[in-house]
């Protein structure tokens, strides 16, 4: 090798080293800041928390769904909006950009519910539910930057909430400075504080202090909870959003929920309290937590839910609701395309389902919960027209199909009948419950029995091998769908969903229309001032065609040894709630 070749080789080596160094530097510069497990900041006493690992990731995932690709152009949204998530992610990786933008791009969020209280008052003695919440923001920024930016943000939020009359004071808590903003109503507060790189905004002092104690390690954290550690992987598959409701959170929600519902039937305070206490007691006997995870995919959003149950309860419930070997799709021929959704329970010996659930679960509950369950099942059987000793075990097929035509209508039901002689007397009692009068009418050659004096308009008809239960109008629509052939049975996509039901799934739920996706993107078009947000825009033919190409909402429910697992694939999932938030803001 001569001297000239040696120098050429040296230059190549130097250039290679420079390029390799540049690649390494670029890789380090573009690497995401390390993610922090946000549950380490959540107190163990919390009722629930919701976690978003990356806002740019959510934006990028949402704008990459088929719903966005189809509907955004139809509603006039710029294609550049799809680059927001990518641009924000790049800002977060490089740290190049305005300070606020860098922090927002890197931030991780956790919304924590530390308590729920109920207030009764006003002329109508209505009950208002007030959660104690705190928003935790891991900024991945220096403490002085976090504190300064939080102060600016909290001041702007307080003025927007309370107006110019807002008052501000400071309070020291364990060495942390609390900024407390108040309006004319002294009980309404906005509390802001920072601890290192974590910013906190809460709606009262107790929520803020509870989270600060967890962040500082002065109190137990929810990250150490055994149920969360064990169950989270069931729903957390690279999720963009994760949520967890604790055992105590479920008990509190059930107690408040049952109390609110019972006020529709009684004004007796003692009865309301006893009903709420009973349901709260039963939830403690059964539920151990509720988990949720949402993951973006090219077609839409996959959401997973797990209601964690006590092991003995979960095992017996799984036995009671053991799925039938094959789902029965024939009921689909009675479901018109205009129906909002349907659910099919496909279990072995569906005719004795209530009794089997009672038999399996009662031994796993204490006497109070067991008696409450027994009374519920007996009342349910009575409403269906079943008397003591009646059994439909061998008289019905394995599938019970529920059809919802609209929000304002009662739910209709379809059952395959094997033995009409046994089922007919039960149907007669179902129609005449509470001494209701029954009239007979005919529709397209089919006899329809109508409970004419029932407020719910319950009616029944035996059509071929099926029993149709619903209002007279609903039964007429089901007969029309079957006779015309214009039913969900003619949709190959739906038949494929039924055929692909996991062997372990006992329930299939299907919603054919993706209007929620249209309403969500319409709301975004209003926020960006592209449209006025008028719902009439969704009736335009290009928009309707775009919605027709979207993935329907399909759910499969499994009863497992650890609880009730639901997996749903849909166009936008619960992100459709964005439209509700925008609507409330508009008001």
Coordinates of C-alpha atoms in Angstrom, one line a residue:
X1 CA 0.0 0.0 0.0
X2 CA 1.5 3.3 -1.0
X3 CA 1.4 6.6 0.9
X4 CA -1.4 8.0 -1.2
X5 CA -3.7 5.0 -0.6
X6 CA -2.9 5.2 3.1
X7 CA -4.1 8.8 3.3
X8 CA -7.3 7.9 1.4
X9 CA -8.0 5.1 3.8
X10 CA -7.4 7.4 6.7
X11 CA -9.9 9.9 5.3
X12 CA -12.5 7.1 4.9
X13 CA -12.0 6.0 8.5
X14 CA -12.3 9.6 9.8
X15 CA -15.5 10.2 7.8
X16 CA -16.9 6.9 9.0
X17 CA -16.2 7.9 12.7
X18 CA -17.7 11.3 12.2
X19 CA -20.9 9.9 10.6
X20 CA -21.2 7.3 13.3
X21 CA -20.8 9.9 16.0
X22 CA -23.4 12.1 14.3
X23 CA -25.9 9.2 14.2
X24 CA -25.3 8.5 17.9
X25 CA -25.7 12.1 18.8
X26 CA -28.9 12.4 16.7
X27 CA -30.3 9.2 18.3
X28 CA -29.6 10.5 21.8
X29 CA -31.1 13.9 20.8
X30 CA -34.3 12.3 19.4
X31 CA -34.8 9.8 22.2
X32 CA -37.8 10.4 24.4
X33 CA -37.3 11.5 28.0
X34 CA -37.6 8.4 30.2
X35 CA -41.2 7.7 31.1
X36 CA -42.2 7.9 34.8
X37 CA -44.8 5.4 36.2
X38 CA -47.5 8.0 37.1
X39 CA -49.1 5.6 39.7
X40 CA -46.1 6.4 41.9
X41 CA -47.7 9.8 42.5
X42 CA -51.2 8.6 43.2
X43 CA -52.1 8.0 46.9
X44 CA -53.1 4.5 47.9
X45 CA -56.4 6.0 49.3
X46 CA -57.5 7.3 45.9
X47 CA -60.8 6.1 44.5
X48 CA -59.6 6.2 40.9
X49 CA -57.1 7.6 38.5
X50 CA -56.7 8.1 34.8
X51 CA -53.3 8.2 33.1
X52 CA -52.2 9.6 29.7
X53 CA -48.6 8.7 28.9
X54 CA -48.2 11.2 26.0
X55 CA -50.6 13.9 24.7
X56 CA -48.8 14.0 21.3
X57 CA -49.2 10.2 21.2
X58 CA -53.0 10.5 21.7
X59 CA -53.2 13.3 19.1
X60 CA -51.1 11.3 16.6
X61 CA -53.1 8.1 17.3
X62 CA -56.5 9.8 16.9
X63 CA -55.6 11.6 13.6
X64 CA -54.2 8.3 12.2
X65 CA -57.4 6.4 12.6
X66 CA -59.6 5.6 9.7
X67 CA -62.3 7.8 11.1
X68 CA -60.1 10.8 10.8
X69 CA -58.8 9.8 7.4
X70 CA -62.4 9.4 6.1
X71 CA -64.3 12.2 7.9
X72 CA -61.7 15.0 8.2
X73 CA -61.6 15.7 4.5
X74 CA -65.4 15.4 4.2
X75 CA -65.8 18.1 6.9
X76 CA -63.1 20.3 5.5
X77 CA -60.4 19.8 8.1
X78 CA -56.9 20.5 6.9
X79 CA -54.6 17.5 6.3
X80 CA -51.9 19.4 8.2
X81 CA -53.7 18.7 11.4
X82 CA -52.5 15.1 11.1
X83 CA -48.9 16.4 11.6
X84 CA -49.6 18.1 15.0
X85 CA -48.9 14.9 16.9
X86 CA -45.7 14.2 15.0
X87 CA -44.5 17.8 15.3
X88 CA -45.2 17.9 19.1
X89 CA -43.4 14.6 19.5
X90 CA -40.4 16.0 17.6
X91 CA -40.4 19.1 19.8
X92 CA -40.5 16.9 22.9
X93 CA -37.6 14.8 21.7
X94 CA -35.3 17.6 20.6
X95 CA -36.3 20.2 23.2
X96 CA -36.2 22.8 20.4
X97 CA -39.1 25.2 20.6
X98 CA -41.0 27.5 23.0
X99 CA -40.6 26.5 26.6
X100 CA -44.3 25.8 27.1
X101 CA -44.4 23.7 23.9
X102 CA -41.5 21.6 25.0
X103 CA -43.0 20.9 28.4
X104 CA -46.5 20.1 26.9
X105 CA -44.9 17.7 24.4
X106 CA -43.0 15.8 27.1
X107 CA -45.7 15.9 29.8
X108 CA -47.4 12.8 31.3
X109 CA -50.8 13.3 32.9
X110 CA -52.7 11.6 35.7
X111 CA -56.2 12.7 36.8
X112 CA -56.8 11.5 40.4
X113 CA -60.1 11.2 42.2
X114 CA -59.4 11.2 46.0
X115 CA -63.0 11.4 47.3
X116 CA -66.6 12.0 46.3
X117 CA -69.1 13.9 48.4
X118 CA -72.8 14.4 47.9
X119 CA -74.7 17.7 48.6
X120 CA -78.4 17.9 48.9
X121 CA -80.1 21.3 48.7
X122 CA -82.0 23.7 46.6
X123 CA -85.7 24.1 46.2
X124 CA -86.0 20.6 44.6
X125 CA -83.8 19.0 47.2
X126 CA -81.6 17.6 44.4
X127 CA -78.4 15.8 45.1
X128 CA -75.1 17.1 43.6
X129 CA -72.1 14.9 43.4
X130 CA -68.8 16.7 43.9
X131 CA -65.6 14.7 43.3
X132 CA -62.3 15.8 44.8
X133 CA -59.9 15.7 41.9
X134 CA -56.3 16.5 41.2
X135 CA -54.5 16.8 37.9
X136 CA -50.8 15.7 38.1
X137 CA -48.4 16.7 35.4
X138 CA -45.0 15.1 35.1
X139 CA -43.2 17.9 33.1
X140 CA -39.8 16.3 32.9
X141 CA -38.5 19.9 33.4
X142 CA -36.3 21.5 36.0
X143 CA -38.2 22.4 39.3
X144 CA -37.8 26.2 38.8
X145 CA -39.3 25.9 35.3
X146 CA -42.2 23.7 36.5
X147 CA -43.0 26.1 39.3
X148 CA -42.9 29.2 37.1
X149 CA -45.1 27.7 34.3
X150 CA -47.6 26.3 36.9
X151 CA -48.0 29.7 38.5
X152 CA -48.8 31.3 35.1
X153 CA -51.2 28.5 34.1
X154 CA -53.0 28.5 37.5
X155 CA -53.6 32.2 37.3
X156 CA -55.1 32.0 33.8
X157 CA -57.3 29.1 34.8
X158 CA -58.5 30.8 38.0
X159 CA -59.5 34.0 36.1
X160 CA -61.3 32.0 33.5
X161 CA -63.3 30.0 36.2
X162 CA -64.0 32.8 38.7
X163 CA -63.6 36.0 36.6
X164 CA -61.7 39.1 37.7
X165 CA -63.1 38.8 41.2
X166 CA -60.8 35.9 42.0
X167 CA -58.8 36.1 45.2
X168 CA -55.4 34.5 45.7
X169 CA -53.6 33.3 48.9
X170 CA -50.7 31.1 49.7
X171 CA -50.3 28.4 52.3
X172 CA -47.3 26.3 53.3
X173 CA -47.8 22.5 53.5
X174 CA -44.8 20.4 54.6
X175 CA -42.4 22.8 52.9
X176 CA -44.5 23.1 49.7
X177 CA -46.1 26.4 48.7
X178 CA -49.8 26.0 47.8
X179 CA -51.4 28.7 45.6
X180 CA -55.1 28.9 46.5
X181 CA -57.6 30.7 44.3
X182 CA -61.2 31.3 45.3
X183 CA -64.2 33.0 43.8
X184 CA -67.4 34.4 45.4
X185 CA -68.3 30.9 46.7
X186 CA -65.6 30.2 49.2
X187 CA -66.1 26.4 49.0
X188 CA -65.0 26.4 45.4
X189 CA -61.3 26.4 45.2
X190 CA -58.4 26.0 42.7
X191 CA -55.3 24.8 44.4
X192 CA -51.9 24.6 42.6
X193 CA -48.5 23.3 43.8
X194 CA -45.3 21.9 42.4
X195 CA -43.0 19.2 43.8
X196 CA -39.8 18.9 41.7
X197 CA -40.8 18.2 38.1
X198 CA -44.4 17.5 39.0
X199 CA -47.1 20.2 38.7
X200 CA -50.4 19.7 40.5
X201 CA -53.8 21.4 40.1
X202 CA -56.7 20.4 42.3
X203 CA -60.2 21.5 43.2
X204 CA -59.7 21.6 47.0
X205 CA -56.9 21.4 49.6
X206 CA -57.5 17.8 50.7
X207 CA -57.0 16.4 47.2
X208 CA -53.8 18.5 46.7
X209 CA -52.3 17.5 50.1
X210 CA -53.1 13.8 49.6
X211 CA -51.2 13.7 46.3
X212 CA -48.3 15.8 47.6
X213 CA -47.9 13.3 50.5
X214 CA -47.8 10.4 48.0
X215 CA -45.3 12.2 45.7
X216 CA -43.0 12.9 48.7
X217 CA -43.3 9.4 50.0
X218 CA -45.0 10.5 53.3
X219 CA -48.0 8.2 52.6
X220 CA -48.5 4.8 50.8
X221 CA -48.8 4.9 47.0
X222 CA -51.3 3.1 44.8
X223 CA -48.4 1.7 42.7
X224 CA -47.7 -0.7 45.6
X225 CA -51.3 -2.1 45.5
X226 CA -51.3 -5.9 44.7
X227 CA -54.5 -5.8 42.7
X228 CA -53.2 -3.0 40.4
X229 CA -49.9 -4.9 39.9
X230 CA -51.6 -8.2 39.1
X231 CA -54.5 -7.0 36.9
X232 CA -53.1 -4.0 35.0
X233 CA -51.3 -6.1 32.2
X234 CA -54.7 -7.6 31.3
X235 CA -55.8 -4.3 29.8
X236 CA -52.6 -2.4 29.4
X237 CA -51.2 -3.5 26.0
X238 CA -49.2 -0.5 24.8
X239 CA -52.2 1.7 25.8
X240 CA -52.4 5.5 25.2
X241 CA -54.9 5.8 28.1
X242 CA -55.2 3.8 31.2
X243 CA -57.7 4.1 34.1
X244 CA -58.3 2.2 37.4
X245 CA -61.1 2.4 39.8
X246 CA -60.2 0.9 43.2
X247 CA -62.3 -1.4 45.3
X248 CA -63.3 1.5 47.6
X249 CA -64.0 3.7 44.5
X250 CA -66.4 1.1 43.1
X251 CA -68.2 0.8 46.5
X252 CA -68.6 4.6 46.7
X253 CA -69.8 4.9 43.1
X254 CA -72.3 2.0 43.6
X255 CA -73.6 3.6 46.8
X256 CA -74.1 7.0 45.3
X257 CA -75.5 5.6 42.0
X258 CA -78.0 3.3 43.7
X259 CA -79.1 6.2 46.0
X260 CA -79.7 8.5 43.0
X261 CA -81.6 5.8 41.1
X262 CA -83.7 4.9 44.1
X263 CA -84.9 8.6 44.4
X264 CA -86.8 8.0 41.2
X265 CA -89.0 5.4 43.0
X266 CA -89.2 6.6 46.6
X267 CA -88.8 9.8 48.6
X268 CA -88.3 8.0 51.9
X269 CA -84.8 9.0 53.1
X270 CA -84.5 5.8 55.3
X271 CA -85.4 3.5 52.3
X272 CA -82.9 5.4 50.0
X273 CA -80.2 5.0 52.6
X274 CA -80.9 1.3 53.1
X275 CA -80.9 0.6 49.3
X276 CA -77.6 2.5 48.9
X277 CA -76.1 0.6 51.9
X278 CA -77.2 -2.7 50.5
X279 CA -75.7 -2.2 47.1
X280 CA -72.5 -0.8 48.6
X281 CA -72.4 -3.9 50.8
X282 CA -72.8 -6.2 47.8
X283 CA -70.1 -4.5 45.8
X284 CA -67.7 -5.1 48.7
X285 CA -68.6 -8.8 48.6
X286 CA -67.9 -9.1 44.9
X287 CA -65.8 -6.3 43.2
X288 CA -62.1 -5.8 43.6
X289 CA -61.4 -3.1 41.0
X290 CA -62.2 -1.8 37.5
X291 CA -59.5 -1.4 34.8
X292 CA -59.6 0.3 31.4
X293 CA -57.0 0.6 28.6
X294 CA -57.3 2.2 25.1
X295 CA -55.0 1.5 22.2
X296 CA -55.0 3.1 18.8
X297 CA -54.9 1.0 15.6
X298 CA -55.1 1.9 11.9
X299 CA -58.8 0.9 11.7
X300 CA -59.9 2.6 15.0
X301 CA -59.5 2.1 18.7
X302 CA -59.3 -1.1 20.8
X303 CA -60.6 -0.7 24.4
X304 CA -60.2 -3.3 27.1
X305 CA -62.2 -3.4 30.3
X306 CA -61.7 -5.7 33.3
X307 CA -64.1 -5.8 36.3
X308 CA -61.9 -7.6 38.8
X309 CA -64.0 -9.9 41.1
X310 CA -63.2 -11.9 44.2
X311 CA -61.7 -15.2 43.0
X312 CA -64.5 -17.3 44.3
X313 CA -67.2 -15.0 42.8
X314 CA -65.4 -14.8 39.5
X315 CA -65.0 -18.6 39.2
X316 CA -68.7 -19.3 40.0
X317 CA -69.9 -16.6 37.7
X318 CA -67.8 -18.0 34.9
X319 CA -69.4 -21.4 35.5
X320 CA -72.9 -19.9 35.5
X321 CA -72.3 -18.0 32.3
X322 CA -70.3 -20.7 30.4
X323 CA -70.5 -19.9 26.7
X324 CA -72.5 -22.1 24.3
X325 CA -70.3 -24.0 21.8
X326 CA -71.9 -22.2 18.9
X327 CA -73.6 -18.8 18.6
X328 CA -77.0 -18.8 16.9
X329 CA -77.1 -16.1 14.2
X330 CA -80.6 -16.8 13.0
X331 CA -82.2 -14.1 15.2
X332 CA -80.4 -11.5 13.1
X333 CA -83.0 -11.8 10.4
X334 CA -85.5 -10.1 12.7
X335 CA -83.2 -7.1 13.5
X336 CA -83.7 -4.1 11.1
X337 CA -80.8 -2.1 9.9
X338 CA -82.4 0.9 11.6
X339 CA -81.8 -0.6 15.1
X340 CA -79.1 1.3 17.1
X341 CA -77.4 -1.8 18.4
X342 CA -77.9 -5.4 19.7
X343 CA -76.4 -7.7 22.2
X344 CA -76.5 -11.5 22.2
X345 CA -76.0 -13.6 25.3
X346 CA -74.9 -17.1 24.1
X347 CA -74.7 -19.5 27.1
X348 CA -75.5 -23.1 27.9
X349 CA -79.1 -23.6 29.0
X350 CA -80.1 -19.9 28.6
X351 CA -83.6 -20.7 29.9
X352 CA -82.4 -21.2 33.4
X353 CA -79.9 -18.4 33.5
X354 CA -81.2 -16.4 36.5
X355 CA -81.6 -19.5 38.7
X356 CA -78.2 -20.7 37.8
X357 CA -76.5 -17.4 38.7
X358 CA -78.3 -17.4 42.0
X359 CA -77.3 -21.0 42.7
X360 CA -73.6 -20.4 41.9
X361 CA -73.2 -17.0 43.6
X362 CA -75.3 -17.3 46.8
X363 CA -72.9 -19.6 48.6
X364 CA -70.0 -17.1 47.9
X365 CA -71.8 -14.2 49.6
X366 CA -72.7 -13.5 53.2
X367 CA -76.3 -13.8 54.3
X368 CA -77.2 -10.2 53.7
X369 CA -75.9 -10.1 50.1
X370 CA -77.2 -13.6 49.4
X371 CA -80.7 -12.7 50.5
X372 CA -80.6 -9.5 48.4
X373 CA -79.5 -11.5 45.3
X374 CA -82.3 -14.0 45.9
X375 CA -85.0 -11.3 46.2
X376 CA -83.7 -9.7 43.0
X377 CA -83.8 -13.0 41.1
X378 CA -87.3 -13.8 42.4
X379 CA -88.6 -10.3 41.4
X380 CA -87.0 -10.7 38.0
X381 CA -88.6 -14.1 37.4
X382 CA -92.0 -12.6 38.5
X383 CA -91.7 -9.8 36.0
X384 CA -91.0 -12.4 33.3
X385 CA -94.1 -14.3 34.2
X386 CA -92.2 -17.2 35.8
X387 CA -93.8 -18.9 38.9
X388 CA -92.1 -21.0 41.5
X389 CA -91.1 -24.3 40.0
X390 CA -91.3 -23.0 36.4
X391 CA -88.2 -23.9 34.3
X392 CA -87.4 -23.0 30.7
X393 CA -84.1 -24.8 30.7
X394 CA -85.0 -27.2 27.8
X395 CA -87.6 -24.9 26.2
X396 CA -85.4 -22.1 24.8
X397 CA -82.3 -22.0 22.6
X398 CA -78.9 -21.0 23.8
X399 CA -79.1 -17.3 22.7
X400 CA -80.9 -14.4 24.2
X401 CA -80.8 -11.3 21.9
X402 CA -81.5 -7.8 23.1
X403 CA -82.2 -5.1 20.5
X404 CA -82.2 -1.4 21.2
X405 CA -84.1 0.7 18.6
X406 CA -83.5 4.1 20.1
X407 CA -82.6 5.7 23.5
X408 CA -86.2 6.6 24.1
X409 CA -87.6 3.1 23.5
X410 CA -87.6 0.0 25.8
X411 CA -85.2 -2.8 24.8
X412 CA -86.7 -5.6 22.7
X413 CA -85.8 -9.2 23.1
X414 CA -85.6 -12.3 20.8
X415 CA -85.5 -15.9 21.9
X416 CA -85.5 -19.2 19.9
X417 CA -88.4 -21.4 21.2
X418 CA -88.0 -25.2 21.4
X419 CA -91.2 -26.0 23.2
X420 CA -94.0 -23.5 22.6
X421 CA -96.4 -25.4 24.9
X422 CA -94.3 -24.7 27.9
X423 CA -93.3 -21.1 26.9
X424 CA -96.8 -19.8 26.0
X425 CA -98.3 -19.8 29.5
X426 CA -95.2 -17.9 30.8
X427 CA -95.6 -15.3 28.0
X428 CA -99.3 -14.9 29.0
X429 CA -98.3 -14.2 32.6
X430 CA -95.6 -11.8 31.4
X431 CA -98.2 -9.8 29.5
X432 CA -100.7 -9.8 32.4
X433 CA -98.3 -9.0 35.2
X434 CA -99.9 -6.4 37.6
X435 CA -103.3 -7.4 36.2
X436 CA -102.7 -5.8 32.8
X437 CA -105.3 -6.4 30.1
X438 CA -104.2 -8.0 26.9
X439 CA -105.6 -7.5 23.4
X440 CA -104.9 -9.5 20.3
X441 CA -104.1 -7.9 16.9
X442 CA -102.7 -9.2 13.6
X443 CA -99.8 -7.9 11.6
X444 CA -98.8 -9.4 8.2
X445 CA -100.5 -12.7 9.1
X446 CA -98.8 -12.9 12.5
X447 CA -100.7 -12.7 15.8
X448 CA -99.4 -10.1 18.2
X449 CA -100.5 -10.0 21.9
X450 CA -100.4 -6.5 23.3
X451 CA -100.4 -5.6 27.0
X452 CA -102.8 -2.7 26.3
X453 CA -102.9 -1.3 29.8
X454 CA -99.1 -1.6 30.6
X455 CA -97.2 1.8 30.6
X456 CA -94.3 0.1 28.9
X457 CA -96.5 -1.2 26.1
X458 CA -95.1 -4.7 26.3
X459 CA -96.2 -7.1 23.6
X460 CA -95.3 -10.5 22.3
X461 CA -95.5 -12.6 19.1
X462 CA -94.5 -16.1 18.2
X463 CA -93.0 -15.9 14.6
X464 CA -91.9 -19.2 13.2
X465 CA -89.5 -20.7 15.8
X466 CA -88.8 -17.3 17.6
X467 CA -90.5 -15.4 20.4
X468 CA -90.4 -11.6 19.9
X469 CA -90.8 -9.4 22.9
X470 CA -91.1 -5.6 22.8
X471 CA -93.7 -2.9 22.0
X472 CA -96.2 -3.5 19.2
X473 CA -94.4 -1.1 16.9
X474 CA -91.0 -2.8 17.6
X475 CA -92.5 -6.2 16.9
X476 CA -93.9 -4.9 13.6
X477 CA -90.5 -3.6 12.6
X478 CA -88.9 -7.0 13.4
X479 CA -91.6 -8.8 11.3
X480 CA -90.9 -6.4 8.5
X481 CA -87.2 -7.0 8.6
X482 CA -87.7 -10.8 8.5
X483 CA -90.3 -10.8 5.7
X484 CA -88.4 -8.3 3.5
X485 CA -85.0 -9.8 3.9
X486 CA -83.7 -6.3 4.8
X487 CA -82.2 -7.2 8.1
X488 CA -78.8 -7.4 9.7
X489 CA -78.7 -11.0 8.6
X490 CA -78.1 -9.7 5.1
X491 CA -74.9 -8.0 6.3
X492 CA -71.9 -10.3 5.7
X493 CA -69.8 -8.3 8.0
X494 CA -72.1 -8.9 10.9
X495 CA -72.3 -12.6 10.1
X496 CA -68.5 -12.7 10.1
X497 CA -68.4 -11.1 13.5
X498 CA -70.7 -13.7 14.9
X499 CA -68.7 -16.5 13.3
X500 CA -65.4 -15.1 14.7
X501 CA -66.7 -14.9 18.3
X502 CA -64.0 -16.1 20.6
X503 CA -64.9 -19.5 22.1
X504 CA -64.5 -18.0 25.6
X505 CA -66.9 -15.1 24.9
X506 CA -70.5 -15.4 26.3
X507 CA -71.7 -12.0 25.0
X508 CA -71.5 -10.2 21.7
X509 CA -72.5 -6.6 21.3
X510 CA -72.7 -4.8 18.0
X511 CA -73.4 -1.1 17.0
X512 CA -73.6 -0.6 13.3
X513 CA -73.5 3.1 13.0
X514 CA -70.4 5.2 13.7
X515 CA -72.2 8.5 14.3
X516 CA -70.1 9.1 17.5
X517 CA -67.1 9.4 15.2
X518 CA -68.8 11.9 13.0
X519 CA -69.9 13.9 16.1
X520 CA -66.4 13.9 17.5
X521 CA -64.7 15.2 14.3
X522 CA -67.5 17.6 13.8
X523 CA -66.8 19.0 17.3
X524 CA -63.1 19.3 16.4
X525 CA -64.1 21.2 13.2
X526 CA -66.0 23.6 15.4
X527 CA -63.1 24.1 17.8
X528 CA -60.8 24.9 14.9
X529 CA -63.5 27.2 13.4
X530 CA -63.6 25.2 10.1
X531 CA -67.4 24.7 10.5
X532 CA -70.1 26.0 12.9
X533 CA -70.5 22.5 14.3
X534 CA -74.1 22.2 13.0
X535 CA -75.4 18.6 13.2
X536 CA -76.9 19.0 9.8
X537 CA -73.4 18.7 8.3
X538 CA -73.5 15.0 9.3
X539 CA -76.5 14.5 7.0
X540 CA -74.6 15.6 3.9
X541 CA -74.1 12.7 1.5
X542 CA -70.2 12.7 1.4
X543 CA -70.1 12.6 5.2
X544 CA -72.8 9.9 5.5
X545 CA -70.8 7.8 3.0
X546 CA -67.6 8.3 4.9
X547 CA -69.3 7.2 8.2
X548 CA -70.6 4.2 6.4
X549 CA -67.1 3.1 5.6
X550 CA -66.0 3.1 9.3
X551 CA -65.5 0.2 11.6
X552 CA -68.7 -0.6 13.6
X553 CA -68.4 -1.1 17.4
X554 CA -68.0 -4.7 18.2
X555 CA -67.6 -6.0 21.8
X556 CA -66.9 -9.5 23.2
X557 CA -67.5 -10.2 26.9
X558 CA -65.7 -13.1 28.7
X559 CA -66.4 -14.3 32.2
X560 CA -62.9 -15.3 33.4
X561 CA -61.4 -16.7 36.6
X562 CA -60.3 -13.1 37.6
X563 CA -63.4 -11.2 36.5
X564 CA -65.4 -9.9 33.6
X565 CA -63.3 -9.0 30.6
X566 CA -64.6 -6.9 27.7
X567 CA -62.8 -6.1 24.5
X568 CA -64.3 -3.5 22.1
X569 CA -63.1 -2.5 18.7
X570 CA -64.7 0.7 17.2
X571 CA -64.0 3.8 15.1
X572 CA -63.1 6.2 17.9
X573 CA -64.1 4.4 21.2
X574 CA -64.6 6.6 24.2
X575 CA -62.8 9.5 22.5
X576 CA -66.2 10.3 21.1
X577 CA -66.9 12.0 24.4
X578 CA -64.9 14.9 23.0
X579 CA -68.1 16.0 21.3
X580 CA -70.0 16.1 24.6
X581 CA -67.2 18.2 26.2
X582 CA -67.4 20.7 23.3
X583 CA -71.2 20.8 23.5
X584 CA -71.1 21.6 27.2
X585 CA -68.5 24.3 26.5
X586 CA -70.8 25.8 23.9
X587 CA -73.6 26.1 26.5

